Amino acid sequence: MEIQKAAIPSIKALQVFEQVAHFGNVARAAEELNITPSAASHQLAKLEKLVGNSLFNRSAKGVSLTLAGETYLREISQLLLNLAQATAQIRDEKENNALRIHCAPSFGLLWLLPRLKQLHEACPELNVTLSCSYENLSFSRDNIDVAIRHGFPDWSPFDIKTIRDEFITAMASPDYLRRHPAPTPAALAEHRLILSETPLIQWPQWFAATICRSRSALGVQLRSLLHEPAAARLGHGVVLESELLAQDYLRDGSLVRLFPSALSLPVSAHHLVYPRGFGQLARVKRFLHWMQQALDSDKAC
């Protein structure tokens, strides 16, 4: 078959097909691709007409692949990956020093931002653009090379590398401990606890894991992970915080661990996420290598 005469679908139609197959939902796939649901449905209809077969079973609960759809997905996924890698490689030759990082604010502002000088000294050739938000941006739409995401790692279309196991522990400022002598774990519920809507481990979980029974927690309610360590350093109460993110504060003495490490809870909270194949790009590879060295250096301190 001559390629010029072959019926070849558009890249957009294939992207829509792959994303709908992943999410099982046309609207969610459309959001990821920054198009309207009707445009996504139109692309699917054109693709199914072109291949002469139904690729999805449709129901009120969403869509699922037919046998033909499963076969087609296996074939075109590698093609799309090869295309993305080839495009990135050519772009990399032109912009191989431009590294675009998106971070969860907690990691970006508490860990990465204080170390950007170290990154520049280790990799002076990189031109780093750093953005921070809890929104999971689209790598293609928002032109992101590497994301550092907070939460449970369920981002299956991408390569995921957990930064390292973190430990969540109770911390307070020396000023707070001067006014409120260091409590026992059982008595901690009577103290002023700093609460948040977003952490992976809440105070009731910590109490249940450390003193074998759940306690309700009363204290200062905050709506951002960034406010918690700041409030604790100002002496407003006791905070549950990642030792990884708070290590600079622990090192300078503005925060103090209340209990031994046996009462710290392990959690995989932050993850490096990037499109498949991007780990081979020179700029991404240099950043990942520096990240590992910086984390190892922190661990040794």
CSV table of C-alpha atoms in Angstrom, one decimal:
chain,number,residue,atom,x,y,z
A,1,MET,CA,0.0,0.0,0.0
A,2,GLU,CA,1.4,3.4,-1.0
A,3,ILE,CA,1.4,5.8,2.0
A,4,GLN,CA,0.1,8.6,-0.2
A,5,LYS,CA,-3.0,6.7,-1.0
A,6,ALA,CA,-3.6,5.2,2.5
A,7,ALA,CA,-6.4,6.4,4.7
A,8,ILE,CA,-4.4,8.0,7.5
A,9,PRO,CA,-6.3,9.6,10.5
A,10,SER,CA,-5.3,13.0,11.8
A,11,ILE,CA,-3.0,13.3,14.8
A,12,LYS,CA,-5.7,15.1,16.7
A,13,ALA,CA,-8.2,12.2,16.2
A,14,LEU,CA,-5.6,9.7,17.5
A,15,GLN,CA,-4.8,11.9,20.5
A,16,VAL,CA,-8.5,12.1,21.3
A,17,PHE,CA,-8.9,8.3,20.9
A,18,GLU,CA,-6.0,7.6,23.2
A,19,GLN,CA,-7.1,10.1,25.9
A,20,VAL,CA,-10.7,8.8,25.8
A,21,ALA,CA,-9.4,5.3,26.1
A,22,HIS,CA,-7.4,6.3,29.2
A,23,PHE,CA,-10.1,8.3,31.0
A,24,GLY,CA,-13.1,6.3,29.9
A,25,ASN,CA,-14.9,9.7,29.5
A,26,VAL,CA,-15.1,12.0,26.5
A,27,ALA,CA,-15.5,15.2,28.6
A,28,ARG,CA,-12.4,14.5,30.7
A,29,ALA,CA,-10.4,13.7,27.7
A,30,ALA,CA,-11.5,16.9,26.0
A,31,GLU,CA,-10.5,18.9,29.1
A,32,GLU,CA,-7.0,17.3,29.0
A,33,LEU,CA,-6.6,18.2,25.3
A,34,ASN,CA,-8.1,21.7,25.8
A,35,ILE,CA,-10.9,21.1,23.3
A,36,THR,CA,-14.7,20.9,23.7
A,37,PRO,CA,-16.5,17.6,24.3
A,38,SER,CA,-18.4,18.0,21.1
A,39,ALA,CA,-15.1,18.5,19.2
A,40,ALA,CA,-13.8,15.3,20.8
A,41,SER,CA,-16.9,13.4,19.9
A,42,HIS,CA,-16.6,14.6,16.3
A,43,GLN,CA,-13.0,13.4,16.1
A,44,LEU,CA,-14.0,10.0,17.4
A,45,ALA,CA,-16.8,9.7,14.9
A,46,LYS,CA,-14.5,10.6,12.0
A,47,LEU,CA,-11.9,8.1,13.3
A,48,GLU,CA,-14.5,5.3,13.6
A,49,LYS,CA,-15.8,6.1,10.1
A,50,LEU,CA,-12.3,6.0,8.7
A,51,VAL,CA,-11.4,2.6,10.3
A,52,GLY,CA,-14.9,1.2,9.6
A,53,ASN,CA,-15.4,-0.2,13.0
A,54,SER,CA,-16.7,0.8,16.5
A,55,LEU,CA,-13.8,1.6,18.8
A,56,PHE,CA,-15.9,2.2,21.9
A,57,ASN,CA,-18.9,0.8,23.8
A,58,ARG,CA,-21.0,3.7,24.9
A,59,SER,CA,-23.2,3.7,28.0
A,60,ALA,CA,-24.6,6.2,30.6
A,61,LYS,CA,-21.6,5.5,32.8
A,62,GLY,CA,-19.0,6.4,30.1
A,63,VAL,CA,-17.2,4.6,27.3
A,64,SER,CA,-15.0,1.4,27.2
A,65,LEU,CA,-12.9,0.0,24.4
A,66,THR,CA,-14.3,-2.7,22.1
A,67,LEU,CA,-12.0,-5.5,21.1
A,68,ALA,CA,-11.2,-3.6,17.9
A,69,GLY,CA,-10.5,-0.5,20.0
A,70,GLU,CA,-8.1,-2.4,22.3
A,71,THR,CA,-6.2,-3.7,19.3
A,72,TYR,CA,-6.0,-0.2,17.7
A,73,LEU,CA,-4.9,1.4,21.0
A,74,ARG,CA,-1.9,-1.0,21.2
A,75,GLU,CA,-0.9,-0.2,17.7
A,76,ILE,CA,-1.2,3.6,17.8
A,77,SER,CA,0.1,4.3,21.3
A,78,GLN,CA,3.6,3.4,20.3
A,79,LEU,CA,3.3,5.5,17.2
A,80,LEU,CA,2.2,8.5,19.2
A,81,LEU,CA,5.0,8.0,21.7
A,82,ASN,CA,7.6,7.8,18.8
A,83,LEU,CA,6.1,11.0,17.3
A,84,ALA,CA,6.3,12.8,20.7
A,85,GLN,CA,9.9,11.7,21.2
A,86,ALA,CA,10.9,12.7,17.7
A,87,THR,CA,9.3,16.1,18.1
A,88,ALA,CA,10.8,16.6,21.5
A,89,GLN,CA,14.3,15.5,20.2
A,90,ILE,CA,14.1,18.1,17.4
A,91,ARG,CA,12.9,20.8,19.8
A,92,ASP,CA,15.5,19.7,22.2
A,93,GLU,CA,18.2,20.4,19.7
A,94,LYS,CA,17.0,24.0,19.5
A,95,GLU,CA,15.9,24.5,23.1
A,96,ASN,CA,18.0,22.0,24.9
A,97,ASN,CA,18.7,24.4,27.8
A,98,ALA,CA,15.1,25.4,28.5
A,99,LEU,CA,13.7,23.3,31.4
A,100,ARG,CA,10.1,23.9,32.4
A,101,ILE,CA,9.1,22.6,35.8
A,102,HIS,CA,5.7,22.7,37.5
A,103,CYS,CA,5.5,22.0,41.2
A,104,ALA,CA,3.1,21.5,44.0
A,105,PRO,CA,3.5,24.8,46.0
A,106,SER,CA,4.6,22.9,49.2
A,107,PHE,CA,7.5,21.2,47.5
A,108,GLY,CA,8.3,24.1,45.2
A,109,LEU,CA,8.5,26.8,47.8
A,110,LEU,CA,9.7,24.9,50.8
A,111,TRP,CA,12.3,22.6,49.1
A,112,LEU,CA,13.1,23.5,45.5
A,113,LEU,CA,13.1,27.3,45.5
A,114,PRO,CA,15.7,27.5,48.3
A,115,ARG,CA,17.9,25.1,46.2
A,116,LEU,CA,17.6,26.8,42.8
A,117,LYS,CA,21.0,28.4,43.4
A,118,GLN,CA,22.5,25.0,43.8
A,119,LEU,CA,20.8,23.8,40.7
A,120,HIS,CA,22.2,26.7,38.7
A,121,GLU,CA,25.7,26.1,40.1
A,122,ALA,CA,25.5,22.4,39.2
A,123,CYS,CA,23.8,22.9,35.8
A,124,PRO,CA,24.6,26.5,34.7
A,125,GLU,CA,23.5,25.7,31.1
A,126,LEU,CA,19.9,25.1,32.1
A,127,ASN,CA,17.4,28.0,31.8
A,128,VAL,CA,14.8,27.0,34.4
A,129,THR,CA,11.2,28.1,34.4
A,130,LEU,CA,9.4,27.2,37.7
A,131,SER,CA,5.6,27.5,38.2
A,132,CYS,CA,3.7,26.4,41.3
A,133,SER,CA,0.1,25.4,41.8
A,134,TYR,CA,-1.9,22.4,43.0
A,135,GLU,CA,-3.5,22.0,39.6
A,136,ASN,CA,-2.2,19.2,37.6
A,137,LEU,CA,-1.3,21.0,34.4
A,138,SER,CA,-1.3,19.4,30.9
A,139,PHE,CA,2.3,18.6,29.8
A,140,SER,CA,1.5,19.2,26.1
A,141,ARG,CA,-0.9,22.2,26.5
A,142,ASP,CA,1.2,24.0,29.1
A,143,ASN,CA,4.6,23.0,27.7
A,144,ILE,CA,5.8,21.3,30.9
A,145,ASP,CA,8.9,19.0,30.9
A,146,VAL,CA,8.7,17.8,34.5
A,147,ALA,CA,6.1,18.1,37.2
A,148,ILE,CA,6.5,17.5,40.9
A,149,ARG,CA,3.1,16.4,42.2
A,150,HIS,CA,1.7,16.0,45.6
A,151,GLY,CA,-0.6,13.1,46.5
A,152,PHE,CA,-1.2,9.5,45.6
A,153,PRO,CA,0.6,8.5,42.3
A,154,ASP,CA,-2.3,7.5,40.0
A,155,TRP,CA,-1.1,9.3,36.9
A,156,SER,CA,-0.8,6.2,34.7
A,157,PRO,CA,-0.1,7.7,31.3
A,158,PHE,CA,3.2,9.2,32.6
A,159,ASP,CA,6.5,8.0,34.0
A,160,ILE,CA,6.4,8.5,37.8
A,161,LYS,CA,9.3,8.5,40.2
A,162,THR,CA,8.6,8.9,43.9
A,163,ILE,CA,11.1,11.4,45.2
A,164,ARG,CA,11.6,9.4,48.3
A,165,ASP,CA,9.6,8.1,51.2
A,166,GLU,CA,8.8,11.0,53.5
A,167,PHE,CA,8.1,10.9,57.2
A,168,ILE,CA,5.3,13.0,58.8
A,169,THR,CA,6.0,14.1,62.3
A,170,ALA,CA,4.7,16.6,64.9
A,171,MET,CA,6.7,19.8,65.1
A,172,ALA,CA,6.5,23.1,67.0
A,173,SER,CA,8.6,26.2,67.5
A,174,PRO,CA,10.9,26.7,70.5
A,175,ASP,CA,8.7,29.7,71.5
A,176,TYR,CA,5.6,27.5,71.6
A,177,LEU,CA,7.4,24.9,73.7
A,178,ARG,CA,8.6,27.5,76.1
A,179,ARG,CA,5.0,28.5,76.7
A,180,HIS,CA,3.6,24.9,76.5
A,181,PRO,CA,6.1,22.3,77.8
A,182,ALA,CA,6.6,19.4,75.4
A,183,PRO,CA,3.5,17.1,75.6
A,184,THR,CA,3.2,13.4,75.6
A,185,PRO,CA,1.5,11.9,72.4
A,186,ALA,CA,-1.6,11.2,74.4
A,187,ALA,CA,-1.8,14.8,75.8
A,188,LEU,CA,-1.2,16.4,72.4
A,189,ALA,CA,-4.9,16.6,71.5
A,190,GLU,CA,-5.3,19.2,74.3
A,191,HIS,CA,-2.8,21.4,72.6
A,192,ARG,CA,-3.4,23.9,69.8
A,193,LEU,CA,-3.0,21.9,66.7
A,194,ILE,CA,-2.6,23.4,63.2
A,195,LEU,CA,-5.0,21.8,60.8
A,196,SER,CA,-5.2,21.7,57.0
A,197,GLU,CA,-7.7,20.4,54.5
A,198,THR,CA,-5.1,19.0,52.2
A,199,PRO,CA,-2.4,16.8,53.8
A,200,LEU,CA,-2.1,13.1,53.2
A,201,ILE,CA,-2.1,12.4,56.9
A,202,GLN,CA,-4.6,14.3,59.2
A,203,TRP,CA,-4.3,14.6,63.0
A,204,PRO,CA,-6.9,11.9,63.7
A,205,GLN,CA,-4.9,9.4,61.6
A,206,TRP,CA,-1.7,10.3,63.5
A,207,PHE,CA,-3.4,9.8,66.8
A,208,ALA,CA,-4.8,6.5,65.7
A,209,ALA,CA,-1.4,5.3,64.5
A,210,THR,CA,0.7,6.5,67.5
A,211,ILE,CA,-1.5,6.1,70.6
A,212,CYS,CA,-3.8,3.4,69.1
A,213,ARG,CA,-7.0,5.5,69.3
A,214,SER,CA,-8.4,8.3,67.3
A,215,ARG,CA,-8.8,11.8,68.7
A,216,SER,CA,-10.6,14.7,67.3
A,217,ALA,CA,-8.3,17.7,66.8
A,218,LEU,CA,-9.1,21.3,67.6
A,219,GLY,CA,-6.9,24.2,66.6
A,220,VAL,CA,-6.1,26.7,63.8
A,221,GLN,CA,-7.7,25.7,60.5
A,222,LEU,CA,-5.6,26.6,57.4
A,223,ARG,CA,-6.5,26.0,53.8
A,224,SER,CA,-3.0,25.7,52.4
A,225,LEU,CA,0.0,23.4,53.1
A,226,LEU,CA,2.2,26.5,52.7
A,227,HIS,CA,0.6,28.2,55.7
A,228,GLU,CA,1.2,25.3,58.1
A,229,PRO,CA,4.9,25.5,58.7
A,230,ALA,CA,4.8,29.3,58.8
A,231,ALA,CA,2.1,29.3,61.4
A,232,ALA,CA,4.1,26.7,63.5
A,233,ARG,CA,7.3,28.8,63.3
A,234,LEU,CA,5.3,31.8,64.6
A,235,GLY,CA,4.3,29.8,67.6
A,236,HIS,CA,0.7,29.3,66.8
A,237,GLY,CA,0.6,25.6,67.6
A,238,VAL,CA,1.8,22.1,66.7
A,239,VAL,CA,2.0,21.1,63.0
A,240,LEU,CA,2.1,17.7,61.2
A,241,GLU,CA,4.8,18.3,58.6
A,242,SER,CA,7.0,16.3,56.2
A,243,GLU,CA,10.6,16.1,57.5
A,244,LEU,CA,11.7,16.4,53.9
A,245,LEU,CA,10.0,19.8,53.4
A,246,ALA,CA,10.7,21.1,56.9
A,247,GLN,CA,14.4,20.0,57.0
A,248,ASP,CA,15.7,23.6,56.6
A,249,TYR,CA,13.5,24.7,59.5
A,250,LEU,CA,14.6,21.8,61.6
A,251,ARG,CA,18.2,22.5,60.7
A,252,ASP,CA,18.0,26.2,61.7
A,253,GLY,CA,16.1,25.4,64.9
A,254,SER,CA,12.9,27.4,64.0
A,255,LEU,CA,11.0,24.1,64.3
A,256,VAL,CA,11.6,21.2,66.6
A,257,ARG,CA,10.5,17.6,66.5
A,258,LEU,CA,8.3,16.7,69.5
A,259,PHE,CA,8.8,13.0,69.5
A,260,PRO,CA,11.3,10.3,68.4
A,261,SER,CA,11.3,8.9,64.9
A,262,ALA,CA,9.2,5.9,66.0
A,263,LEU,CA,6.2,8.3,66.1
A,264,SER,CA,6.8,9.6,62.6
A,265,LEU,CA,4.5,8.1,59.9
A,266,PRO,CA,5.9,7.2,56.5
A,267,VAL,CA,4.2,8.5,53.4
A,268,SER,CA,5.0,8.8,49.7
A,269,ALA,CA,3.9,12.3,49.2
A,270,HIS,CA,5.8,13.9,46.3
A,271,HIS,CA,6.6,12.5,42.9
A,272,LEU,CA,8.5,13.4,39.8
A,273,VAL,CA,6.1,13.0,36.8
A,274,TYR,CA,7.0,13.4,33.1
A,275,PRO,CA,5.7,12.2,29.8
A,276,ARG,CA,7.1,8.8,28.7
A,277,GLY,CA,10.3,9.2,26.9
A,278,PHE,CA,11.1,12.7,28.3
A,279,GLY,CA,13.5,11.0,30.8
A,280,GLN,CA,15.9,10.6,27.9
A,281,LEU,CA,15.9,14.3,27.0
A,282,ALA,CA,19.3,15.9,28.0
A,283,ARG,CA,17.8,18.7,30.0
A,284,VAL,CA,15.4,16.5,31.9
A,285,LYS,CA,18.1,13.9,32.5
A,286,ARG,CA,20.4,16.5,34.0
A,287,PHE,CA,17.6,17.8,36.3
A,288,LEU,CA,16.7,14.3,37.5
A,289,HIS,CA,20.3,13.6,38.2
A,290,TRP,CA,20.7,16.8,40.2
A,291,MET,CA,17.5,16.1,42.1
A,292,GLN,CA,18.8,12.7,43.2
A,293,GLN,CA,22.1,14.2,44.3
A,294,ALA,CA,20.4,17.0,46.2
A,295,LEU,CA,18.1,14.5,48.0
A,296,ASP,CA,21.0,12.2,48.8
A,297,SER,CA,22.9,15.2,50.2
A,298,ASP,CA,20.0,16.2,52.4
A,299,LYS,CA,19.6,12.7,53.7
A,300,ALA,CA,23.3,12.6,54.7
A,301,CYS,CA,23.0,15.8,56.7
